PDB file of C-alpha atoms and ligand atoms in Angstrom:
ATOM      1  CA  MET A   1      22.590  -0.273  -0.058  1.00  0.00           C
ATOM      2  CA  ARG A   2      19.973   1.994  -1.824  1.00  0.00           C
ATOM      3  CA  LEU A   3      18.217   3.428   1.012  1.00  0.00           C
ATOM      4  CA  GLU A   4      21.183   4.226   3.503  1.00  0.00           C
ATOM      5  CA  ASP A   5      19.791   6.251   6.558  1.00  0.00           C
ATOM      6  CA  LYS A   6      16.386   6.961   4.972  1.00  0.00           C
ATOM      7  CA  VAL A   7      13.480   7.140   7.165  1.00  0.00           C
ATOM      8  CA  ALA A   8      10.682   5.095   5.782  1.00  0.00           C
ATOM      9  CA  ILE A   9       7.027   4.862   7.488  1.00  0.00           C
ATOM     10  CA  ILE A  10       5.371   1.660   6.237  1.00  0.00           C
ATOM     11  CA  THR A  11       1.804   1.274   6.783  1.00  0.00           C
ATOM     12  CA  GLY A  12       0.098  -2.152   7.326  1.00  0.00           C
ATOM     13  CA  ALA A  13       3.770  -3.336   8.146  1.00  0.00           C
ATOM     14  CA  GLY A  14       2.711  -6.026  10.290  1.00  0.00           C
ATOM     15  CA  GLN A  15       2.327  -8.935   7.709  1.00  0.00           C
ATOM     16  CA  GLY A  16       2.080  -9.856   4.011  1.00  0.00           C
ATOM     17  CA  ILE A  17       3.390  -7.203   1.488  1.00  0.00           C
ATOM     18  CA  GLY A  18       3.903  -4.596   4.141  1.00  0.00           C
ATOM     19  CA  LEU A  19       6.288  -6.762   6.238  1.00  0.00           C
ATOM     20  CA  ALA A  20       8.189  -7.759   2.764  1.00  0.00           C
ATOM     21  CA  TYR A  21       8.527  -3.918   2.185  1.00  0.00           C
ATOM     22  CA  THR A  22       9.810  -3.627   5.690  1.00  0.00           C
ATOM     23  CA  GLU A  23      12.456  -6.375   5.355  1.00  0.00           C
ATOM     24  CA  ARG A  24      13.795  -5.035   2.083  1.00  0.00           C
ATOM     25  CA  PHE A  25      13.875  -1.316   3.201  1.00  0.00           C
ATOM     26  CA  LEU A  26      15.931  -2.514   6.206  1.00  0.00           C
ATOM     27  CA  ASP A  27      18.183  -4.628   4.066  1.00  0.00           C
ATOM     28  CA  GLU A  28      18.742  -1.735   2.058  1.00  0.00           C
ATOM     29  CA  GLY A  29      19.858   0.438   5.143  1.00  0.00           C
ATOM     30  CA  ALA A  30      16.577   2.319   5.748  1.00  0.00           C
ATOM     31  CA  LYS A  31      15.293   3.272   9.332  1.00  0.00           C
ATOM     32  CA  VAL A  32      11.619   1.954   9.491  1.00  0.00           C
ATOM     33  CA  VAL A  33       8.586   2.858  11.398  1.00  0.00           C
ATOM     34  CA  MET A  34       6.044   0.125  11.152  1.00  0.00           C
ATOM     35  CA  ALA A  35       2.692   1.688  11.191  1.00  0.00           C
ATOM     36  CA  GLU A  36       0.233  -1.023  11.723  1.00  0.00           C
ATOM     37  CA  LEU A  37      -3.550  -1.195  12.981  1.00  0.00           C
ATOM     38  CA  HIS A  38      -3.416  -4.578  14.845  1.00  0.00           C
ATOM     39  CA  GLY A  39      -1.229  -4.673  17.980  1.00  0.00           C
ATOM     40  CA  GLU A  40      -0.331  -8.541  17.812  1.00  0.00           C
ATOM     41  CA  ARG A  41       0.187  -8.486  14.234  1.00  0.00           C
ATOM     42  CA  GLY A  42       2.529  -5.343  14.565  1.00  0.00           C
ATOM     43  CA  GLU A  43       4.478  -6.801  17.524  1.00  0.00           C
ATOM     44  CA  ILE A  44       5.073 -10.264  15.641  1.00  0.00           C
ATOM     45  CA  GLY A  45       6.130  -8.364  12.537  1.00  0.00           C
ATOM     46  CA  HIS A  46       8.506  -6.138  14.510  1.00  0.00           C
ATOM     47  CA  ASN A  47      10.001  -9.029  16.507  1.00  0.00           C
ATOM     48  CA  SER A  48      10.639 -10.766  13.292  1.00  0.00           C
ATOM     49  CA  VAL A  49      12.707  -8.006  11.773  1.00  0.00           C
ATOM     50  CA  ARG A  50      14.540  -6.712  15.012  1.00  0.00           C
ATOM     51  CA  ASP A  51      17.871  -8.388  13.785  1.00  0.00           C
ATOM     52  CA  ARG A  52      17.759  -6.845  10.134  1.00  0.00           C
ATOM     53  CA  GLY A  53      18.034  -3.383  11.360  1.00  0.00           C
ATOM     54  CA  ASP A  54      16.773  -0.230  12.989  1.00  0.00           C
ATOM     55  CA  ALA A  55      12.659  -0.627  13.026  1.00  0.00           C
ATOM     56  CA  MET A  56      10.138   0.636  15.349  1.00  0.00           C
ATOM     57  CA  PHE A  57       6.342  -0.519  15.589  1.00  0.00           C
ATOM     58  CA  VAL A  58       3.872   2.394  16.118  1.00  0.00           C
ATOM     59  CA  GLN A  59       0.272   1.012  16.692  1.00  0.00           C
ATOM     60  CA  THR A  60      -1.640   3.195  14.117  1.00  0.00           C
ATOM     61  CA  ASP A  61      -5.133   3.631  12.516  1.00  0.00           C
ATOM     62  CA  ILE A  62      -4.249   5.444   9.313  1.00  0.00           C
ATOM     63  CA  ALA A  63      -8.224   6.344   8.942  1.00  0.00           C
ATOM     64  CA  ASP A  64      -7.838   8.211  12.421  1.00  0.00           C
ATOM     65  CA  PRO A  65      -5.932  11.721  11.824  1.00  0.00           C
ATOM     66  CA  ASP A  66      -5.074  11.830  15.472  1.00  0.00           C
ATOM     67  CA  SER A  67      -3.401   8.388  15.223  1.00  0.00           C
ATOM     68  CA  ALA A  68      -1.794   8.945  12.054  1.00  0.00           C
ATOM     69  CA  GLN A  69      -0.158  12.259  13.358  1.00  0.00           C
ATOM     70  CA  ALA A  70       0.882  10.462  16.415  1.00  0.00           C
ATOM     71  CA  CYS A  71       2.622   8.037  14.191  1.00  0.00           C
ATOM     72  CA  VAL A  72       4.454  10.798  12.185  1.00  0.00           C
ATOM     73  CA  ASP A  73       5.291  12.586  15.637  1.00  0.00           C
ATOM     74  CA  ALA A  74       6.871   9.370  16.828  1.00  0.00           C
ATOM     75  CA  ALA A  75       8.766   8.880  13.691  1.00  0.00           C
ATOM     76  CA  MET A  76      10.146  12.352  13.999  1.00  0.00           C
ATOM     77  CA  ASP A  77      11.055  12.025  17.771  1.00  0.00           C
ATOM     78  CA  ARG A  78      13.062   8.988  16.944  1.00  0.00           C
ATOM     79  CA  PHE A  79      14.815   9.594  13.709  1.00  0.00           C
ATOM     80  CA  GLY A  80      14.156  13.490  13.101  1.00  0.00           C
ATOM     81  CA  ARG A  81      13.023  13.149   9.679  1.00  0.00           C
ATOM     82  CA  VAL A  82      10.752  11.330   7.331  1.00  0.00           C
ATOM     83  CA  ASP A  83      11.949  10.604   3.831  1.00  0.00           C
ATOM     84  CA  VAL A  84       9.429   7.960   2.500  1.00  0.00           C
ATOM     85  CA  LEU A  85       5.829   7.127   3.288  1.00  0.00           C
ATOM     86  CA  LEU A  86       4.832   3.795   1.875  1.00  0.00           C
ATOM     87  CA  ASN A  87       1.047   3.718   2.083  1.00  0.00           C
ATOM     88  CA  ASN A  88       0.380   0.108   2.055  1.00  0.00           C
ATOM     89  CA  ALA A  89      -2.309  -0.612   4.569  1.00  0.00           C
ATOM     90  CA  ALA A  90      -5.568  -1.181   3.429  1.00  0.00           C
ATOM     91  CA  ILE A  91      -8.989  -3.350   4.004  1.00  0.00           C
ATOM     92  CA  TYR A  92      -8.087  -6.337   2.015  1.00  0.00           C
ATOM     93  CA  MET A  93      -7.840  -9.392   4.397  1.00  0.00           C
ATOM     94  CA  ASP A  94     -10.899  -8.246   6.270  1.00  0.00           C
ATOM     95  CA  LEU A  95     -12.611  -7.249   2.984  1.00  0.00           C
ATOM     96  CA  ASP A  96     -16.358  -8.433   3.221  1.00  0.00           C
ATOM     97  CA  ILE A  97     -17.133  -8.875  -0.543  1.00  0.00           C
ATOM     98  CA  THR A  98     -20.846 -10.024   0.428  1.00  0.00           C
ATOM     99  CA  ASN A  99     -21.400  -6.495   1.797  1.00  0.00           C
ATOM    100  CA  GLN A 100     -22.619  -4.387  -1.107  1.00  0.00           C
ATOM    101  CA  SER A 101     -24.070  -1.497   0.816  1.00  0.00           C
ATOM    102  CA  LEU A 102     -23.213   2.153   0.594  1.00  0.00           C
ATOM    103  CA  ASP A 103     -22.243   2.139   4.107  1.00  0.00           C
ATOM    104  CA  TYR A 104     -19.592  -0.624   3.588  1.00  0.00           C
ATOM    105  CA  LEU A 105     -18.405   1.516   0.490  1.00  0.00           C
ATOM    106  CA  LYS A 106     -17.823   4.180   2.709  1.00  0.00           C
ATOM    107  CA  THR A 107     -16.006   1.984   5.380  1.00  0.00           C
ATOM    108  CA  VAL A 108     -13.579   0.880   2.743  1.00  0.00           C
ATOM    109  CA  PHE A 109     -12.819   4.259   1.384  1.00  0.00           C
ATOM    110  CA  GLU A 110     -12.189   5.617   4.991  1.00  0.00           C
ATOM    111  CA  VAL A 111      -9.028   3.217   5.231  1.00  0.00           C
ATOM    112  CA  ASN A 112      -7.876   2.549   1.439  1.00  0.00           C
ATOM    113  CA  VAL A 113      -8.473   5.969   0.171  1.00  0.00           C
ATOM    114  CA  TYR A 114      -8.811   8.676   2.803  1.00  0.00           C
ATOM    115  CA  GLY A 115      -6.219   6.711   5.018  1.00  0.00           C
ATOM    116  CA  GLN A 116      -3.741   7.176   2.576  1.00  0.00           C
ATOM    117  CA  TRP A 117      -4.374  11.066   2.296  1.00  0.00           C
ATOM    118  CA  ILE A 118      -4.329  11.324   6.087  1.00  0.00           C
ATOM    119  CA  MET A 119      -0.939   9.877   5.993  1.00  0.00           C
ATOM    120  CA  ALA A 120       0.305  11.991   3.120  1.00  0.00           C
ATOM    121  CA  SER A 121      -1.146  15.052   4.866  1.00  0.00           C
ATOM    122  CA  ALA A 122       0.774  14.342   8.119  1.00  0.00           C
ATOM    123  CA  VAL A 123       4.159  13.489   6.583  1.00  0.00           C
ATOM    124  CA  ALA A 124       3.773  16.407   3.740  1.00  0.00           C
ATOM    125  CA  PRO A 125       4.948  19.299   5.969  1.00  0.00           C
ATOM    126  CA  HIS A 126       7.982  17.559   7.270  1.00  0.00           C
ATOM    127  CA  MET A 127       9.058  16.674   3.562  1.00  0.00           C
ATOM    128  CA  ALA A 128       8.225  20.081   2.259  1.00  0.00           C
ATOM    129  CA  ASN A 129      10.656  21.224   5.025  1.00  0.00           C
ATOM    130  CA  GLN A 130      13.234  19.017   4.098  1.00  0.00           C
ATOM    131  CA  ASN A 131      12.579  19.842   0.452  1.00  0.00           C
ATOM    132  CA  SER A 132      12.515  16.063  -0.428  1.00  0.00           C
ATOM    133  CA  GLY A 133      10.181  13.118   0.152  1.00  0.00           C
ATOM    134  CA  ARG A 134       8.866  10.148  -1.570  1.00  0.00           C
ATOM    135  CA  ILE A 135       5.390   9.109  -1.142  1.00  0.00           C
ATOM    136  CA  ILE A 136       4.354   5.474  -2.619  1.00  0.00           C
ATOM    137  CA  ASN A 137       0.807   4.619  -2.595  1.00  0.00           C
ATOM    138  CA  GLN A 138      -0.308   0.863  -2.714  1.00  0.00           C
ATOM    139  CA  ALA A 139      -2.902   0.700  -5.421  1.00  0.00           C
ATOM    140  CA  SER A 140      -4.013  -2.815  -7.141  1.00  0.00           C
ATOM    141  CA  ILE A 141      -4.566  -3.944 -10.594  1.00  0.00           C
ATOM    142  CA  ALA A 142      -8.204  -4.689  -9.399  1.00  0.00           C
ATOM    143  CA  ALA A 143      -8.712  -1.093 -10.089  1.00  0.00           C
ATOM    144  CA  TYR A 144      -8.615  -2.123 -13.846  1.00  0.00           C
ATOM    145  CA  LEU A 145     -10.842  -5.233 -13.751  1.00  0.00           C
ATOM    146  CA  TYR A 146     -14.209  -3.341 -14.661  1.00  0.00           C
ATOM    147  CA  ASN A 147     -16.278  -6.531 -15.259  1.00  0.00           C
ATOM    148  CA  SER A 148     -15.096  -8.960 -12.993  1.00  0.00           C
ATOM    149  CA  MET A 149     -17.592 -10.874 -10.884  1.00  0.00           C
ATOM    150  CA  MET A 150     -20.590  -9.867 -13.051  1.00  0.00           C
ATOM    151  CA  PRO A 151     -23.168 -12.531 -14.075  1.00  0.00           C
ATOM    152  CA  ALA A 152     -23.821 -13.213 -17.794  1.00  0.00           C
ATOM    153  CA  GLY A 153     -27.248 -11.312 -17.794  1.00  0.00           C
ATOM    154  CA  GLY A 154     -30.446 -12.876 -16.344  1.00  0.00           C
ATOM    155  CA  ASP A 155     -32.153 -11.076 -13.557  1.00  0.00           C
ATOM    156  CA  PHE A 156     -30.417  -7.872 -12.373  1.00  0.00           C
ATOM    157  CA  PRO A 157     -28.808  -8.560  -9.051  1.00  0.00           C
ATOM    158  CA  GLY A 158     -28.513  -4.926  -7.771  1.00  0.00           C
ATOM    159  CA  LEU A 159     -25.937  -2.584  -8.181  1.00  0.00           C
ATOM    160  CA  SER A 160     -22.376  -3.716  -6.737  1.00  0.00           C
ATOM    161  CA  ASN A 161     -20.510  -1.248  -4.694  1.00  0.00           C
ATOM    162  CA  ASN A 162     -17.376  -2.778  -6.004  1.00  0.00           C
ATOM    163  CA  ALA A 163     -15.684  -1.171  -2.875  1.00  0.00           C
ATOM    164  CA  TYR A 164     -12.329  -2.481  -3.032  1.00  0.00           C
ATOM    165  CA  GLN A 165     -11.727  -1.981  -6.793  1.00  0.00           C
ATOM    166  CA  LEU A 166     -13.169   1.608  -6.540  1.00  0.00           C
ATOM    167  CA  SER A 167     -10.952   2.405  -3.753  1.00  0.00           C
ATOM    168  CA  LYS A 168      -7.968   1.362  -5.593  1.00  0.00           C
ATOM    169  CA  TRP A 169      -8.865   3.143  -8.736  1.00  0.00           C
ATOM    170  CA  SER A 170      -9.117   6.305  -6.532  1.00  0.00           C
ATOM    171  CA  VAL A 171      -5.747   5.875  -5.055  1.00  0.00           C
ATOM    172  CA  ILE A 172      -4.409   5.879  -8.659  1.00  0.00           C
ATOM    173  CA  GLY A 173      -6.126   9.262  -9.369  1.00  0.00           C
ATOM    174  CA  MET A 174      -5.127  10.535  -5.744  1.00  0.00           C
ATOM    175  CA  THR A 175      -1.622   9.818  -6.533  1.00  0.00           C
ATOM    176  CA  LYS A 176      -1.507  12.121  -9.552  1.00  0.00           C
ATOM    177  CA  TYR A 177      -3.069  14.743  -7.671  1.00  0.00           C
ATOM    178  CA  LEU A 178      -0.909  14.478  -4.848  1.00  0.00           C
ATOM    179  CA  ALA A 179       2.307  14.252  -7.317  1.00  0.00           C
ATOM    180  CA  GLY A 180       1.182  17.447  -9.097  1.00  0.00           C
ATOM    181  CA  GLN A 181       0.445  19.205  -5.637  1.00  0.00           C
ATOM    182  CA  LEU A 182       3.790  18.317  -3.994  1.00  0.00           C
ATOM    183  CA  GLY A 183       6.462  18.440  -6.736  1.00  0.00           C
ATOM    184  CA  SER A 184       7.668  21.903  -6.124  1.00  0.00           C
ATOM    185  CA  TRP A 185       8.759  20.787  -2.818  1.00  0.00           C
ATOM    186  CA  GLY A 186      10.848  17.854  -4.135  1.00  0.00           C
ATOM    187  CA  ILE A 187       8.142  15.279  -3.131  1.00  0.00           C
ATOM    188  CA  THR A 188       7.517  12.647  -5.508  1.00  0.00           C
ATOM    189  CA  VAL A 189       4.306  10.483  -5.321  1.00  0.00           C
ATOM    190  CA  ASN A 190       3.876   7.207  -7.264  1.00  0.00           C
ATOM    191  CA  ALA A 191       1.759   4.165  -7.064  1.00  0.00           C
ATOM    192  CA  ILE A 192       2.543   0.308  -7.157  1.00  0.00           C
ATOM    193  CA  ALA A 193      -0.384  -1.879  -8.430  1.00  0.00           C
ATOM    194  CA  PRO A 194       0.207  -5.512  -7.528  1.00  0.00           C
ATOM    195  CA  GLY A 195      -1.450  -8.276  -9.316  1.00  0.00           C
ATOM    196  CA  LEU A 196      -2.614 -11.284  -7.485  1.00  0.00           C
ATOM    197  CA  THR A 197       0.017 -11.627  -4.764  1.00  0.00           C
ATOM    198  CA  PHE A 198       0.207 -14.893  -2.727  1.00  0.00           C
ATOM    199  CA  THR A 199      -0.127 -13.476   0.915  1.00  0.00           C
ATOM    200  CA  GLU A 200      -2.024 -14.826   3.778  1.00  0.00           C
ATOM    201  CA  ALA A 201      -4.742 -12.351   3.004  1.00  0.00           C
ATOM    202  CA  THR A 202      -5.254 -13.614  -0.843  1.00  0.00           C
ATOM    203  CA  LYS A 203      -5.288 -17.175   0.514  1.00  0.00           C
ATOM    204  CA  THR A 204      -8.028 -16.033   2.859  1.00  0.00           C
ATOM    205  CA  VAL A 205     -10.042 -13.393   0.556  1.00  0.00           C
ATOM    206  CA  VAL A 206      -9.594 -15.008  -2.819  1.00  0.00           C
ATOM    207  CA  PRO A 207     -11.035 -18.301  -3.822  1.00  0.00           C
ATOM    208  CA  ALA A 208      -8.723 -21.152  -4.938  1.00  0.00           C
ATOM    209  CA  GLU A 209     -10.288 -21.361  -8.394  1.00  0.00           C
ATOM    210  CA  ALA A 210     -10.159 -17.588  -8.995  1.00  0.00           C
ATOM    211  CA  GLN A 211      -6.474 -17.610  -7.924  1.00  0.00           C
ATOM    212  CA  GLY A 212      -5.602 -20.187 -10.657  1.00  0.00           C
ATOM    213  CA  LEU A 213      -7.792 -18.196 -13.347  1.00  0.00           C
ATOM    214  CA  ILE A 214      -6.221 -14.887 -12.471  1.00  0.00           C
ATOM    215  CA  MET A 215      -2.798 -16.557 -12.831  1.00  0.00           C
ATOM    216  CA  MET A 216      -3.494 -18.100 -16.196  1.00  0.00           C
ATOM    217  CA  MET A 217      -4.403 -14.564 -17.292  1.00  0.00           C
ATOM    218  CA  GLN A 218      -0.959 -13.319 -16.542  1.00  0.00           C
ATOM    219  CA  SER A 219       1.521 -13.474 -19.500  1.00  0.00           C
ATOM    220  CA  ILE A 220       4.188 -14.803 -16.938  1.00  0.00           C
ATOM    221  CA  LYS A 221       2.337 -17.699 -15.470  1.00  0.00           C
ATOM    222  CA  GLN A 222       3.848 -17.940 -12.023  1.00  0.00           C
ATOM    223  CA  GLU A 223       2.594 -17.197  -8.582  1.00  0.00           C
ATOM    224  CA  ILE A 224       3.502 -13.207  -7.675  1.00  0.00           C
ATOM    225  CA  GLN A 225       5.156 -13.277  -4.183  1.00  0.00           C
ATOM    226  CA  PRO A 226       5.307  -9.978  -1.787  1.00  0.00           C
ATOM    227  CA  GLU A 227       8.867  -9.896  -2.492  1.00  0.00           C
ATOM    228  CA  ASP A 228       8.144  -9.206  -6.236  1.00  0.00           C
ATOM    229  CA  MET A 229       6.918  -5.792  -5.220  1.00  0.00           C
ATOM    230  CA  CYS A 230      10.091  -4.587  -3.432  1.00  0.00           C
ATOM    231  CA  GLY A 231      12.388  -3.799  -6.154  1.00  0.00           C
ATOM    232  CA  ALA A 232       9.770  -1.096  -7.524  1.00  0.00           C
ATOM    233  CA  ALA A 233       9.313   0.377  -3.930  1.00  0.00           C
ATOM    234  CA  VAL A 234      13.137   0.782  -3.358  1.00  0.00           C
ATOM    235  CA  PHE A 235      13.390   2.452  -6.951  1.00  0.00           C
ATOM    236  CA  PHE A 236      10.558   4.967  -6.326  1.00  0.00           C
ATOM    237  CA  ALA A 237      12.167   5.612  -2.853  1.00  0.00           C
ATOM    238  CA  SER A 238      15.608   6.120  -4.111  1.00  0.00           C
ATOM    239  CA  GLU A 239      17.704   8.796  -5.478  1.00  0.00           C
ATOM    240  CA  ASP A 240      17.098   6.956  -9.179  1.00  0.00           C
ATOM    241  CA  ALA A 241      13.489   8.149  -9.054  1.00  0.00           C
ATOM    242  CA  ALA A 242      14.076  11.826  -8.282  1.00  0.00           C
ATOM    243  CA  MET A 243      12.153  12.968 -11.497  1.00  0.00           C
ATOM    244  CA  VAL A 244       9.566  10.167 -11.538  1.00  0.00           C
ATOM    245  CA  SER A 245       6.181  11.270 -10.176  1.00  0.00           C
ATOM    246  CA  GLY A 246       2.721  10.426 -10.742  1.00  0.00           C
ATOM    247  CA  GLN A 247       3.104   7.141 -12.027  1.00  0.00           C
ATOM    248  CA  VAL A 248       1.630   3.887 -11.608  1.00  0.00           C
ATOM    249  CA  LEU A 249       3.737   0.524 -11.909  1.00  0.00           C
ATOM    250  CA  CYS A 250       1.610  -2.447 -12.336  1.00  0.00           C
ATOM    251  CA  ILE A 251       3.460  -5.517 -11.047  1.00  0.00           C
ATOM    252  CA  ASP A 252       1.143  -8.320 -12.144  1.00  0.00           C
ATOM    253  CA  GLY A 253       3.088 -10.793 -14.172  1.00  0.00           C
ATOM    254  CA  GLY A 254       2.031  -8.808 -17.515  1.00  0.00           C
ATOM    255  CA  MET A 255      -1.600  -9.301 -16.977  1.00  0.00           C
ATOM    256  CA  THR A 256      -3.373  -5.713 -17.380  1.00  0.00           C
ATOM    257  CA  MET A 257      -0.804  -3.790 -19.315  1.00  0.00           C
ATOM    258  CA  PRO A 258      -2.542  -0.350 -19.150  1.00  0.00           C
ATOM    259  CA  ALA A 259      -1.266   2.232 -21.500  1.00  0.00           C
TER     260      ALA A 259
HETATM  261  N1  NAD B   1      -2.062  -9.510  -1.709  1.00  0.00           N
HETATM  262  C1  NAD B   1      -2.631  -9.116  -3.200  1.00  0.00           C
HETATM  263  O1  NAD B   1      -2.962  -9.972  -3.967  1.00  0.00           O
HETATM  264  C2  NAD B   1      -2.654  -7.603  -3.372  1.00  0.00           C
HETATM  265  C3  NAD B   1      -3.070  -7.232  -4.607  1.00  0.00           C
HETATM  266  C4  NAD B   1      -3.207  -6.041  -4.917  1.00  0.00           C
HETATM  267  C5  NAD B   1      -3.005  -4.881  -3.987  1.00  0.00           C
HETATM  268  N2  NAD B   1      -2.600  -5.441  -2.835  1.00  0.00           N
HETATM  269  C6  NAD B   1      -2.815  -4.448  -1.600  1.00  0.00           C
HETATM  270  O2  NAD B   1      -1.319  -4.529  -1.039  1.00  0.00           O
HETATM  271  C7  NAD B   1      -1.181  -4.008   0.290  1.00  0.00           C
HETATM  272  C8  NAD B   1      -1.041  -5.307   1.317  1.00  0.00           C
HETATM  273  O3  NAD B   1      -1.877  -6.557   0.941  1.00  0.00           O
HETATM  274  P1  NAD B   1      -1.519  -7.679   1.773  1.00  0.00           P
HETATM  275  O4  NAD B   1      -2.030  -8.866   0.912  1.00  0.00           O
HETATM  276  O5  NAD B   1      -0.289  -7.761   2.403  1.00  0.00           O
HETATM  277  O6  NAD B   1      -2.744  -7.566   2.839  1.00  0.00           O
HETATM  278  P2  NAD B   1      -2.905  -7.599   4.313  1.00  0.00           P
HETATM  279  O7  NAD B   1      -4.504  -7.507   4.507  1.00  0.00           O
HETATM  280  O8  NAD B   1      -2.449  -8.821   4.627  1.00  0.00           O
HETATM  281  O9  NAD B   1      -2.150  -6.402   4.943  1.00  0.00           O
HETATM  282  C9  NAD B   1      -2.906  -5.182   5.093  1.00  0.00           C
HETATM  283  C10 NAD B   1      -2.390  -4.801   6.497  1.00  0.00           C
HETATM  284  O10 NAD B   1      -3.007  -3.303   6.634  1.00  0.00           O
HETATM  285  C11 NAD B   1      -3.331  -3.354   8.001  1.00  0.00           C
HETATM  286  N3  NAD B   1      -4.334  -2.417   8.136  1.00  0.00           N
HETATM  287  C12 NAD B   1      -5.736  -2.500   7.753  1.00  0.00           C
HETATM  288  N4  NAD B   1      -6.293  -1.304   8.074  1.00  0.00           N
HETATM  289  C13 NAD B   1      -5.390  -0.701   8.803  1.00  0.00           C
HETATM  290  C14 NAD B   1      -5.615   0.832   9.536  1.00  0.00           C
HETATM  291  N5  NAD B   1      -6.774   1.393   9.283  1.00  0.00           N
HETATM  292  N6  NAD B   1      -4.517   1.320   9.671  1.00  0.00           N
HETATM  293  C15 NAD B   1      -3.109   0.696   9.735  1.00  0.00           C
HETATM  294  N7  NAD B   1      -3.067  -0.541   9.146  1.00  0.00           N
HETATM  295  C16 NAD B   1      -4.150  -1.194   8.683  1.00  0.00           C
HETATM  296  C17 NAD B   1      -3.846  -4.920   8.345  1.00  0.00           C
HETATM  297  O11 NAD B   1      -3.768  -4.939   9.659  1.00  0.00           O
HETATM  298  C18 NAD B   1      -2.690  -5.597   7.677  1.00  0.00           C
HETATM  299  O12 NAD B   1      -1.566  -5.941   8.412  1.00  0.00           O
HETATM  300  C19 NAD B   1      -2.976  -3.730   0.506  1.00  0.00           C
HETATM  301  O13 NAD B   1      -2.910  -2.401   0.162  1.00  0.00           O
HETATM  302  C20 NAD B   1      -3.679  -4.453  -0.445  1.00  0.00           C
HETATM  303  O14 NAD B   1      -4.888  -3.766  -1.057  1.00  0.00           O
HETATM  304  C21 NAD B   1      -2.650  -6.736  -2.318  1.00  0.00           C
END
């Protein structure tokens, strides 16, 4: 087991990739705080992992500093330390791609970007006291798909807010700035950028034709599953990655291959 007795807060842990991270971290011996906005999702997710190890569910809104702080306080009360923050939660399943307004751009940033920063700022003092910590931010290869969904000329349709893509690009930048800031206290900060991963959210948000098209753009033409993300998360959380910081690992079946 590679994460024996490590304490990890995993956000958005009620379903999808966050739940897969939770299962794998428990299997690797970690104690997991499942921070999830939706009460029912969190309860169901928590019940499904009860037999696997030591997990607790704390209903949390990562975009709300008081709620984020209460989650970290609950982790400290129960386990006495926080070794890993896996910043996985985002507006994805509930994404409204028809809403191209500035207000909606702000709404998506509140969770997908500021939420990760809020969680990082709540764990950082504890990690600094411990002189060790791991922060793993969930980005997306959507950050690199600059011209997706644009029509081939014609009447200008108005400026897209590209809210999801911009938010995930911001996560990549924030990862590097946090890495630069926190290294002196033994804290590493890295990001995982999944490709199209077959969760319930993807099946809801991404049209079936687009799913097939994206898979054909991968070098490895197979469906990516939530479990495919877990090895990278365990690596970033482990002692093996002690000197790895500010990095983005794309897990996309060889699709984007950024330098
Ligand atoms: N599935 C994919 O293809 C894919 C690809 C690239 C990146 N990602 C990213 O991976 C992560 C998980 O994706 P998923 O497919 O499991 O999506 P999902 O929508 O099923 O999971 C996101 C979870 O975050 C929770 N959440 C939303 N807002 C929250 C908040 N304010 N506070 C706390 N929790 C909140 C949701 O309730 C949900 O359980 C997301 O960051 C997503 O953007 C997914």
